[in-house]
């Protein structure tokens, strides 16, 4: 059997191993006690006894330090580098009781500047860029501006700037650096738009007080305004012409006049006199109107006068404008004028006596202005299309609403119609084919316009045919556009265009960008070379779509007509209102671009017709209408507007034929 080892108790082990160390531990404790008391006595008598404490020193609460630092907030001045300092009463508080030999300390809770006895400021390293601190024991607020504050030498106050009244910096798009905004002369006009209490804010128009030779004197010599037409009767009634009789009941009872298609100059000027936001302070103006009768001026000199006579009034005008202080604000880029003629009458290509028109729109000063014409150039950027005047000039909203309701209820017996004459001298014209189809069609109506007396010259005959037709064919006239298109839409007749220059790129201010909502487009080549049937093409449009298109046309009526200049519509915007607002928008955008440093260096004037057709964010590129606007070449190497100029001549020849 294995023997077990004896078990030793812990107490036995301790007695055996450590019993002899008990005296050593007692000695160690005694030694430590003696050392502690010696150290304590040494510290008390030697260390503390040898130091001196200033009897004058007092403890200053942190709140007292904060109370003594007053922060003064003031609006920023026009210069960012200069800060206006307010002279506040001096209040040094408890700083008077601080011994100047002692170091001034800043409370850790404070993140501000503290005025020290030596006149310097010490900044807490724990402060952030902007700190606001409120103390329950004091009503003072410590505020630190993001810009370096300036400390008044006369007090311990820290002066900071308030950003409430300062001008915000403008970021330079080229350098991406914030810069102080420049004080442009038109800034006051831009700021008026921000005044919500002013109903005319951002809409003021300044009208130049031109010498009468530029407008009223022409009306006094109205017989000289046309070789074949006595324009005197057409300048009556503020440019509307004589009232139309309504024996056949085609028109409404009021608001109808025998208005000449070239009378927009005087109509627009008289409407401007009734504009609700005219101002005599040009610094408030969103745009500047020049009441020059440019259309009447060129009309009296087109035939039988040399180029010096044709250009005289235009040169005189720009010379007069350039001397005005209003011109210097933007070099004329905020100016606009109206000419009730097609643009080609103002774009003479050379100094040859036999060349057509004057050179108003080619003058350097005129290139800065915006010119509103009844037909603009697709290749130039300084003219804009506005509607031809119709026969309807309502004096109140009720007249418009009654006419629109009547157009909705009409029963239309003809699928399509055309009012016009052929152009046998123009091989590209499709009028001959259109006239042939109208004659052969059972659903088409034709009103032929030829030499001598014709129903085509009777407003009631024209409007009656449009009333009875669903679609109205509008091929090019002698130039791109026709007054007939606006007469047709006034009658609720859906226009059919064959060239985009007849409406779509012309009247972008007044007509929807989506032309399919109110019109039908059939390319000229479809008629000229493909022998497309107009009857078949129009018959394929579903009846419900026709109703929607007609309603859109009827809704457009207010913005396509010129209200009676002697009154004003209350809720409806007429063609004048739309055009003026568009000019204001154009000038305002240009001014904002200038202030923000934006430029349009990539703008190509020769394709200016494309820009108004772009969607938001879309860039200029190929367009399906490019073939329609390929400019004719002169001698194979230079661009020329000769074809359009020839069309302008033909327009005058046709006017001569109508009155022969």
XYZ file of C-alpha atoms in Angstrom:
660
model
C 0.000 0.000 0.000
C 1.238 3.433 -1.034
C 1.807 5.756 1.888
C 0.213 9.228 1.805
C 2.415 12.274 2.286
C 1.659 14.307 5.377
C -0.394 17.515 4.711
C 1.139 20.731 5.951
C -1.225 23.485 7.069
C -0.791 27.054 5.803
C -0.236 28.328 9.264
C 2.638 25.969 9.753
C 4.236 27.102 6.519
C 3.905 30.750 7.445
C 5.432 30.127 10.808
C 8.298 28.275 9.295
C 9.025 30.532 6.334
C 8.157 34.057 7.598
C 8.152 33.961 11.284
C 11.640 35.329 11.527
C 10.751 38.521 9.355
C 8.282 40.149 11.763
C 10.872 42.459 13.383
C 11.983 43.750 9.899
C 8.463 44.887 8.906
C 8.004 46.852 12.105
C 11.236 48.698 11.478
C 10.146 49.590 7.904
C 6.857 51.097 9.066
C 8.590 53.168 11.700
C 11.086 54.517 9.179
C 8.319 55.572 6.733
C 6.439 57.383 9.491
C 9.500 59.374 10.474
C 10.199 60.277 6.814
C 6.602 61.481 6.267
C 6.635 63.810 9.248
C 10.046 65.195 8.327
C 8.838 65.918 4.746
C 5.648 67.548 6.014
C 7.541 69.855 8.380
C 10.076 70.716 5.667
C 7.340 71.642 3.140
C 5.500 73.788 5.662
C 8.443 75.785 6.997
C 10.780 75.884 4.010
C 8.673 75.845 0.828
C 5.580 77.672 1.998
C 7.395 79.852 4.411
C 9.735 81.191 1.672
C 6.975 82.313 -0.806
C 5.184 85.696 -0.856
C 1.582 86.291 -1.814
C 0.339 89.689 -3.045
C -2.171 90.922 -0.552
C -3.748 93.109 -3.234
C -4.564 90.274 -5.624
C -8.225 89.434 -5.953
C -9.950 86.623 -7.774
C -12.018 87.795 -10.736
C -14.949 85.621 -11.757
C -15.071 84.624 -15.425
C -18.451 86.262 -15.716
C -16.959 89.594 -14.708
C -14.385 89.311 -17.451
C -17.132 88.641 -19.976
C -19.157 91.579 -18.681
C -16.268 93.914 -19.363
C -15.989 92.954 -23.056
C -18.748 94.615 -25.050
C -19.228 93.524 -28.650
C -20.596 96.151 -31.025
C -22.273 94.938 -34.219
C -22.527 97.328 -37.161
C -23.572 96.941 -40.789
C -20.768 96.479 -43.282
C -19.866 99.488 -45.375
C -19.440 99.328 -49.152
C -15.762 98.639 -48.682
C -14.878 95.305 -47.172
C -11.519 96.638 -45.969
C -12.913 99.528 -43.939
C -15.022 98.920 -40.855
C -16.971 101.703 -39.258
C -16.342 101.770 -35.501
C -19.029 102.990 -33.159
C -17.790 105.155 -30.233
C -19.357 103.460 -27.241
C -18.936 104.660 -23.606
C -15.888 103.131 -22.010
C -16.603 100.415 -19.464
C -13.526 98.664 -18.136
C -15.435 96.901 -15.350
C -13.272 94.790 -13.050
C -10.145 95.290 -15.146
C -9.336 98.263 -12.858
C -8.719 95.910 -9.922
C -6.324 93.608 -11.731
C -2.643 93.980 -10.908
C -0.859 94.910 -14.129
C 2.057 92.736 -13.085
C -0.173 89.677 -13.257
C -0.861 87.894 -16.509
C -4.392 88.455 -17.785
C -5.997 85.125 -18.387
C -8.939 84.211 -20.606
C -11.619 81.941 -19.320
C -11.758 78.637 -21.163
C -15.463 79.118 -21.721
C -14.854 82.353 -23.642
C -13.915 82.335 -27.337
C -13.486 86.037 -27.890
C -10.909 88.774 -27.994
C -9.830 90.254 -24.630
C -8.296 93.695 -24.295
C -5.105 93.441 -22.206
C -3.318 96.128 -20.231
C -0.677 96.526 -22.934
C -3.323 97.333 -25.555
C -2.987 94.036 -27.465
C -5.652 91.439 -28.072
C -5.242 87.789 -27.245
C -7.291 85.168 -29.050
C -8.382 81.895 -27.486
C -6.956 78.976 -29.445
C -10.075 76.971 -28.768
C -12.375 79.357 -30.627
C -13.931 78.361 -33.928
C -14.619 80.561 -36.940
C -17.940 81.799 -35.606
C -18.767 81.738 -31.879
C -21.824 83.030 -30.046
C -21.883 82.829 -26.245
C -24.547 83.885 -23.799
C -24.005 84.208 -20.064
C -26.781 83.790 -17.552
C -25.235 86.439 -15.311
C -24.924 89.002 -18.097
C -27.028 90.154 -21.053
C -23.986 90.682 -23.235
C -23.463 88.436 -26.244
C -20.037 87.591 -27.539
C -20.027 87.281 -31.326
C -17.099 86.645 -33.578
C -17.343 87.421 -37.299
C -15.845 85.212 -39.949
C -13.833 88.178 -41.114
C -11.102 89.638 -38.934
C -12.742 92.091 -36.532
C -11.319 95.464 -35.719
C -10.799 96.473 -32.073
C -11.528 100.024 -31.049
C -8.474 101.837 -29.641
C -10.699 103.907 -27.384
C -12.309 101.068 -25.481
C -12.037 97.412 -24.730
C -14.972 96.689 -27.023
C -14.599 94.398 -30.005
C -16.358 95.648 -33.130
C -17.704 93.066 -35.521
C -19.450 93.445 -38.843
C -23.008 92.519 -39.609
C -23.690 90.839 -42.929
C -27.298 92.037 -43.012
C -26.590 95.118 -45.100
C -23.479 94.045 -46.942
C -23.328 93.258 -50.647
C -22.779 89.582 -51.223
C -19.699 88.732 -53.267
C -20.047 87.544 -56.854
C -18.135 84.456 -57.884
C -16.070 84.924 -61.006
C -16.963 81.991 -63.317
C -13.499 82.066 -64.902
C -11.340 82.114 -61.785
C -13.977 80.685 -59.405
C -12.992 83.394 -56.928
C -15.508 85.438 -54.948
C -15.254 89.089 -55.908
C -16.935 92.263 -54.772
C -19.848 93.042 -57.142
C -19.322 95.922 -59.527
C -21.669 98.875 -59.361
C -23.199 98.756 -62.837
C -25.379 101.722 -63.847
C -28.424 99.464 -64.289
C -28.290 97.894 -60.811
C -31.060 100.158 -59.528
C -33.350 98.915 -62.280
C -32.551 95.292 -61.427
C -33.311 95.861 -57.750
C -36.779 97.244 -58.472
C -37.875 93.725 -59.400
C -37.156 92.653 -55.817
C -39.642 95.173 -54.416
C -42.737 92.997 -54.085
C -44.860 95.934 -52.951
C -44.314 97.709 -56.282
C -46.591 96.261 -59.006
C -44.297 97.808 -61.625
C -41.091 96.467 -60.105
C -38.924 95.138 -62.925
C -41.425 96.337 -65.560
C -40.725 100.043 -65.933
C -40.285 101.416 -69.461
C -38.555 104.689 -70.267
C -39.673 106.316 -73.544
C -37.333 108.658 -75.384
C -38.835 112.054 -76.170
C -37.792 112.081 -79.808
C -37.975 115.210 -81.957
C -41.217 115.129 -84.014
C -39.318 114.594 -87.260
C -38.896 110.966 -86.196
C -42.622 110.253 -85.780
C -45.422 112.827 -85.635
C -44.215 114.865 -88.607
C -44.526 111.751 -90.783
C -48.214 111.455 -89.907
C -48.760 115.072 -90.908
C -47.412 114.128 -94.334
C -49.352 110.856 -94.487
C -50.058 111.142 -98.217
C -46.361 110.620 -98.908
C -46.140 107.366 -96.940
C -47.062 105.220 -99.949
C -47.048 105.694 -103.705
C -50.276 103.771 -104.228
C -52.153 103.957 -100.927
C -53.572 106.992 -99.177
C -52.299 106.192 -95.703
C -54.059 109.170 -94.124
C -57.253 107.212 -93.455
C -55.240 104.314 -92.032
C -53.516 106.524 -89.453
C -56.822 107.653 -87.934
C -58.211 106.193 -84.691
C -54.725 105.851 -83.178
C -53.539 103.872 -86.212
C -56.477 101.447 -86.423
C -57.999 103.068 -89.490
C -61.700 103.676 -90.190
C -64.325 101.465 -88.469
C -65.679 98.540 -90.478
C -69.365 98.243 -91.204
C -71.017 94.983 -90.222
C -73.871 94.705 -92.690
C -73.371 90.972 -93.251
C -72.962 90.180 -89.558
C -69.469 88.755 -90.037
C -67.910 90.893 -87.309
C -69.011 91.700 -83.797
C -70.657 95.047 -83.175
C -67.596 96.904 -81.867
C -63.815 96.806 -82.178
C -63.458 96.182 -85.934
C -61.425 98.504 -88.167
C -59.996 98.569 -91.693
C -56.436 98.330 -90.367
C -53.526 98.503 -92.796
C -51.100 95.594 -92.449
C -48.133 98.000 -92.173
C -49.602 100.214 -89.426
C -47.911 98.590 -86.426
C -45.557 101.568 -85.936
C -48.285 103.958 -84.864
C -50.464 101.311 -83.153
C -47.584 100.158 -80.962
C -46.537 103.700 -80.100
C -50.074 104.639 -79.050
C -50.377 101.462 -76.990
C -47.129 102.386 -75.249
C -48.684 105.686 -74.167
C -51.224 103.646 -72.185
C -48.632 101.327 -70.638
C -49.172 101.251 -66.875
C -45.484 101.235 -65.900
C -43.984 104.191 -67.744
C -41.277 106.115 -65.910
C -39.403 109.366 -66.413
C -36.522 108.028 -64.325
C -34.432 106.006 -66.766
C -32.408 104.461 -63.922
C -35.518 102.441 -62.993
C -36.239 101.279 -66.535
C -36.197 97.592 -67.404
C -36.025 98.657 -71.070
C -35.973 101.838 -73.157
C -38.443 102.412 -76.009
C -37.548 104.438 -79.097
C -40.787 105.734 -80.745
C -39.299 106.026 -84.230
C -41.671 105.238 -87.108
C -39.072 103.205 -88.983
C -41.620 101.517 -91.240
C -43.254 104.763 -92.315
C -39.843 106.346 -92.850
C -38.632 103.772 -95.366
C -42.046 103.449 -97.034
C -41.955 107.020 -98.313
C -38.515 106.656 -99.943
C -38.423 103.109 -101.351
C -39.184 104.099 -104.929
C -37.341 106.817 -106.826
C -34.977 108.018 -104.077
C -31.219 107.609 -103.711
C -29.609 105.741 -100.833
C -28.588 108.968 -99.061
C -32.236 109.962 -98.730
C -33.265 106.469 -97.655
C -30.584 106.347 -94.940
C -30.896 109.938 -93.702
C -33.443 109.465 -90.899
C -31.788 106.266 -89.641
C -28.373 107.925 -89.399
C -29.946 110.954 -87.761
C -31.679 108.735 -85.202
C -28.616 106.782 -84.061
C -26.632 110.020 -83.847
C -29.326 111.535 -81.612
C -29.532 108.433 -79.410
C -25.768 108.122 -78.969
C -25.677 111.572 -77.351
C -28.265 110.656 -74.736
C -27.141 109.527 -71.252
C -29.570 106.589 -71.421
C -27.615 105.166 -74.340
C -24.354 105.017 -72.407
C -25.815 102.669 -69.772
C -25.623 99.620 -72.054
C -24.621 101.033 -75.417
C -28.197 100.665 -76.641
C -28.605 96.989 -75.736
C -31.561 97.882 -73.520
C -33.254 99.904 -76.313
C -35.987 98.652 -78.635
C -38.087 100.055 -81.469
C -40.864 98.867 -83.776
C -41.112 98.788 -87.556
C -44.327 97.561 -89.132
C -42.571 96.125 -92.160
C -40.532 93.059 -93.067
C -36.885 93.074 -92.046
C -35.571 93.059 -95.631
C -36.689 96.678 -96.083
C -33.985 97.644 -93.554
C -31.136 95.407 -94.717
C -29.655 96.929 -97.847
C -26.687 94.809 -98.834
C -24.553 97.412 -100.595
C -24.135 101.090 -101.423
C -25.431 100.546 -104.939
C -28.238 102.950 -105.796
C -30.376 100.207 -107.298
C -30.170 98.037 -104.188
C -33.291 97.739 -102.060
C -34.218 99.523 -98.816
C -32.069 101.295 -96.255
C -29.316 99.993 -93.976
C -30.864 100.721 -90.572
C -30.389 97.187 -89.240
C -26.801 97.059 -90.464
C -25.751 100.224 -88.605
C -23.407 99.361 -85.696
C -25.567 101.220 -83.172
C -28.769 99.597 -84.431
C -27.219 96.144 -84.088
C -27.237 96.683 -80.320
C -30.930 97.550 -80.248
C -33.838 95.119 -80.584
C -36.095 95.847 -83.553
C -39.593 94.384 -83.629
C -40.777 93.703 -87.177
C -43.653 91.764 -88.740
C -41.090 89.458 -90.351
C -37.607 88.889 -88.947
C -34.451 87.441 -90.443
C -33.583 83.856 -89.480
C -29.885 84.712 -89.900
C -29.671 87.824 -87.709
C -30.045 88.371 -83.976
C -31.188 91.993 -83.680
C -34.755 91.673 -85.008
C -37.767 89.839 -83.600
C -41.070 88.913 -85.195
C -44.357 90.332 -83.890
C -47.842 89.678 -85.340
C -49.273 91.587 -88.258
C -52.252 93.684 -87.159
C -55.662 92.128 -87.796
C -59.009 93.916 -88.158
C -60.054 93.237 -84.554
C -59.018 95.679 -81.795
C -61.168 95.100 -78.697
C -61.506 97.765 -76.042
C -62.400 95.441 -73.156
C -62.093 91.824 -72.092
C -65.766 91.086 -72.695
C -65.316 91.797 -76.417
C -62.600 89.134 -76.580
C -64.584 86.519 -74.664
C -67.697 87.011 -76.783
C -65.707 86.620 -79.993
C -63.973 83.463 -78.755
C -67.293 81.868 -77.766
C -68.719 82.662 -81.167
C -65.760 81.022 -82.943
C -66.236 77.846 -80.892
C -69.874 77.492 -81.930
C -69.449 78.062 -85.670
C -70.376 75.303 -88.099
C -67.532 74.907 -90.591
C -68.548 73.521 -93.973
C -65.195 73.511 -95.760
C -62.283 71.234 -94.871
C -59.767 73.832 -96.063
C -59.544 77.130 -97.908
C -57.015 79.455 -99.514
C -57.085 83.187 -100.207
C -54.332 84.391 -102.518
C -52.927 84.768 -106.003
C -50.435 82.644 -107.959
C -46.771 83.608 -108.339
C -45.976 82.667 -111.952
C -42.669 84.559 -111.848
C -41.417 82.434 -108.952
C -40.655 78.858 -110.061
C -40.269 77.710 -106.436
C -43.712 78.893 -105.393
C -46.271 76.176 -104.628
C -49.210 78.558 -104.859
C -50.126 77.357 -108.331
C -50.467 73.750 -107.138
C -52.492 74.836 -104.098
C -54.869 76.855 -106.264
C -55.295 73.909 -108.642
C -56.187 71.539 -105.803
C -58.655 74.028 -104.326
C -60.413 74.267 -107.677
C -60.623 70.502 -108.082
C -61.522 69.588 -104.504
C -65.079 69.197 -103.283
C -64.046 70.091 -99.736
C -61.800 73.066 -100.538
C -62.706 76.745 -100.943
C -60.741 79.290 -102.996
C -60.823 83.078 -102.852
C -58.687 84.299 -105.730
C -56.792 87.551 -105.410
C -55.841 89.069 -108.750
C -55.664 92.410 -110.502
C -58.272 95.068 -109.886
C -61.276 94.764 -107.618
C -61.495 91.473 -105.768
C -63.293 89.984 -102.799
C -59.810 89.138 -101.573
C -59.470 92.796 -100.593
C -62.721 92.777 -98.644
C -62.228 92.074 -94.914
C -65.760 90.676 -94.581
C -65.296 88.271 -97.524
C -61.991 86.993 -96.169
C -63.218 86.538 -92.606
C -66.434 84.861 -93.746
C -64.485 82.215 -95.678
C -62.200 81.608 -92.702
C -65.253 81.225 -90.443
C -66.556 78.410 -92.625
C -63.267 76.474 -92.897
C -61.571 73.979 -90.593
C -58.070 74.534 -92.031
C -56.614 77.632 -93.715
C -53.683 77.142 -96.113
C -50.818 79.593 -95.551
C -48.021 79.141 -98.110
C -45.261 81.732 -98.339
C -46.274 85.105 -99.683
C -43.801 87.365 -101.431
C -41.625 86.729 -98.393
C -41.856 84.112 -95.650
C -44.887 85.534 -93.848
C -48.473 86.626 -94.500
C -50.972 88.730 -92.633
C -53.565 86.152 -93.682
C -52.225 83.678 -91.106
C -53.323 85.950 -88.256
C -56.689 86.723 -89.833
C -57.263 82.965 -90.113
C -56.394 82.227 -86.483
C -58.582 85.142 -85.400
C -61.432 83.257 -87.114
C -60.606 80.036 -85.251
C -59.271 78.421 -88.432
C -56.323 76.021 -87.983
C -53.383 77.293 -90.091
C -51.488 74.978 -92.435
C -47.892 76.097 -93.023
C -45.505 74.853 -95.686
C -42.311 76.591 -94.536
C -41.089 76.975 -90.908
C -40.102 80.568 -91.689
C -43.763 81.499 -92.129
C -44.480 81.249 -88.384
C -42.491 78.741 -86.312
C -39.164 80.600 -86.222
C -40.787 84.030 -86.556
C -43.257 84.522 -83.736
C -41.589 82.580 -80.934
C -42.804 85.109 -78.351
C -46.451 84.744 -79.334
C -46.898 81.163 -80.542
C -46.294 77.857 -78.706
C -42.983 76.129 -79.310
C -44.849 72.900 -80.046
C -46.383 73.930 -83.366
C -48.366 70.699 -83.725
C -50.755 71.822 -80.979
C -52.227 74.625 -83.093
C -51.172 74.044 -86.735
C -50.352 71.532 -89.465
C -46.979 71.469 -91.198
C -46.645 70.089 -94.739
C -43.149 70.665 -96.210
C -43.119 72.505 -99.520
C -41.245 69.682 -101.224
C -44.124 67.325 -100.457
C -46.319 69.534 -102.629
C -43.715 70.604 -105.176
C -42.074 67.270 -106.047
C -44.001 64.485 -104.313
C -47.456 65.604 -105.389
C -48.864 65.007 -101.908
C -52.619 65.545 -101.721
C -53.519 68.276 -99.237
C -57.069 66.964 -99.072
C -55.890 63.484 -98.165
C -53.343 64.706 -95.615
C -55.863 66.865 -93.745
C -58.610 64.234 -93.888
C -56.379 61.809 -91.975
C -56.341 63.990 -88.830
C -58.759 62.506 -86.223
C -61.799 64.682 -85.379
C -60.937 64.797 -81.665
C -57.468 66.116 -82.503
C -59.002 68.747 -84.768
C -61.173 69.954 -81.879
C -58.144 70.244 -79.579
C -56.172 72.170 -82.191
C -59.055 74.557 -82.849
C -59.470 75.213 -79.128
C -55.758 75.991 -78.883
C -56.040 78.443 -81.781
C -59.039 80.176 -80.188
C -57.214 80.433 -76.864
C -54.299 82.114 -78.652
C -56.470 84.925 -80.050
C -55.823 87.520 -77.277
C -52.028 87.386 -77.680
C -52.250 87.665 -81.487
C -54.299 90.870 -81.655
C -53.582 94.496 -80.741
C -56.155 95.945 -78.357
C -57.547 99.418 -78.966
C -54.679 101.807 -78.062
C -57.163 104.188 -76.474
C -58.047 101.612 -73.815
C -56.552 98.521 -72.204
C -57.638 94.962 -71.575
C -57.932 94.103 -67.893
C -57.041 90.423 -67.617
C -55.964 89.473 -71.136
C -52.474 90.050 -72.549
C -52.520 91.237 -76.149
C -49.712 91.150 -78.727
C -48.301 94.411 -77.367
C -48.147 93.116 -73.778
C -46.486 89.880 -74.851
C -43.857 91.696 -76.924
C -42.993 94.240 -74.221
C -42.620 91.545 -71.568
C -40.405 89.521 -73.906
C -38.137 92.537 -74.445
C -37.949 93.121 -70.683
C -37.037 89.471 -70.108
C -34.346 89.686 -72.772
C -32.762 92.833 -71.312
C -33.014 91.558 -67.726
C -31.269 88.310 -68.626
C -28.513 90.229 -70.398
C -27.996 92.474 -67.374
C -27.802 89.524 -64.999
C -25.313 87.822 -67.286
C -23.162 90.960 -67.191
C -23.236 91.226 -63.394
C -22.381 87.542 -63.007
C -19.640 87.605 -65.619
C -21.351 85.217 -68.017
C -20.667 85.533 -71.731
C -22.108 83.810 -74.767
C -18.992 83.468 -76.867
C -20.344 80.398 -78.650
C -23.358 82.203 -80.121
C -23.533 81.867 -83.918
C -25.657 84.630 -85.417
C -26.118 82.945 -88.783
C -28.142 80.177 -87.117
C -29.887 82.486 -84.661
C -33.260 81.009 -85.676
C -32.371 77.800 -83.812
C -31.846 79.258 -80.344
C -35.482 80.030 -79.536
C -36.432 76.474 -80.475
C -34.077 74.832 -77.971
C -35.358 73.019 -74.920
C -33.842 73.644 -71.480
C -30.234 72.436 -71.448
C -30.259 71.534 -75.140
C -27.307 72.579 -77.299
C -27.364 73.871 -80.852
C -26.831 71.172 -83.440
C -28.389 69.721 -86.542
C -32.067 70.522 -87.033
C -34.576 69.010 -89.420
C -35.273 72.508 -90.752
C -31.666 73.227 -91.729
C -32.420 72.738 -95.466
C -35.099 75.446 -95.279
C -32.609 78.054 -94.071
C -29.562 77.388 -96.208
C -28.612 80.893 -97.257
C -28.291 81.516 -100.994
C -24.756 82.065 -102.241
C -23.552 85.082 -104.160
C -20.947 84.185 -106.802
C -20.562 80.869 -105.074
C -18.574 82.127 -102.093
C -20.402 84.820 -100.151
C -23.636 84.742 -98.222
C -26.381 86.941 -99.563
C -29.939 87.929 -98.690
C -30.636 88.815 -102.300
C -33.529 86.360 -102.624
C -35.286 87.829 -99.595
C -34.624 91.359 -100.813
C -36.169 90.479 -104.150
C -39.170 89.159 -102.252
C -39.496 92.540 -100.534
C -39.598 94.231 -103.931
C -42.286 91.820 -105.081
C -44.323 92.649 -102.003
C -44.413 96.279 -103.066
C -45.230 95.333 -106.649
C -48.217 93.344 -105.453
C -49.372 96.270 -103.346
C -49.196 98.371 -106.490
C -51.283 95.813 -108.401
C -53.921 95.715 -105.674
C -54.479 99.447 -105.945
C -54.192 99.809 -109.712
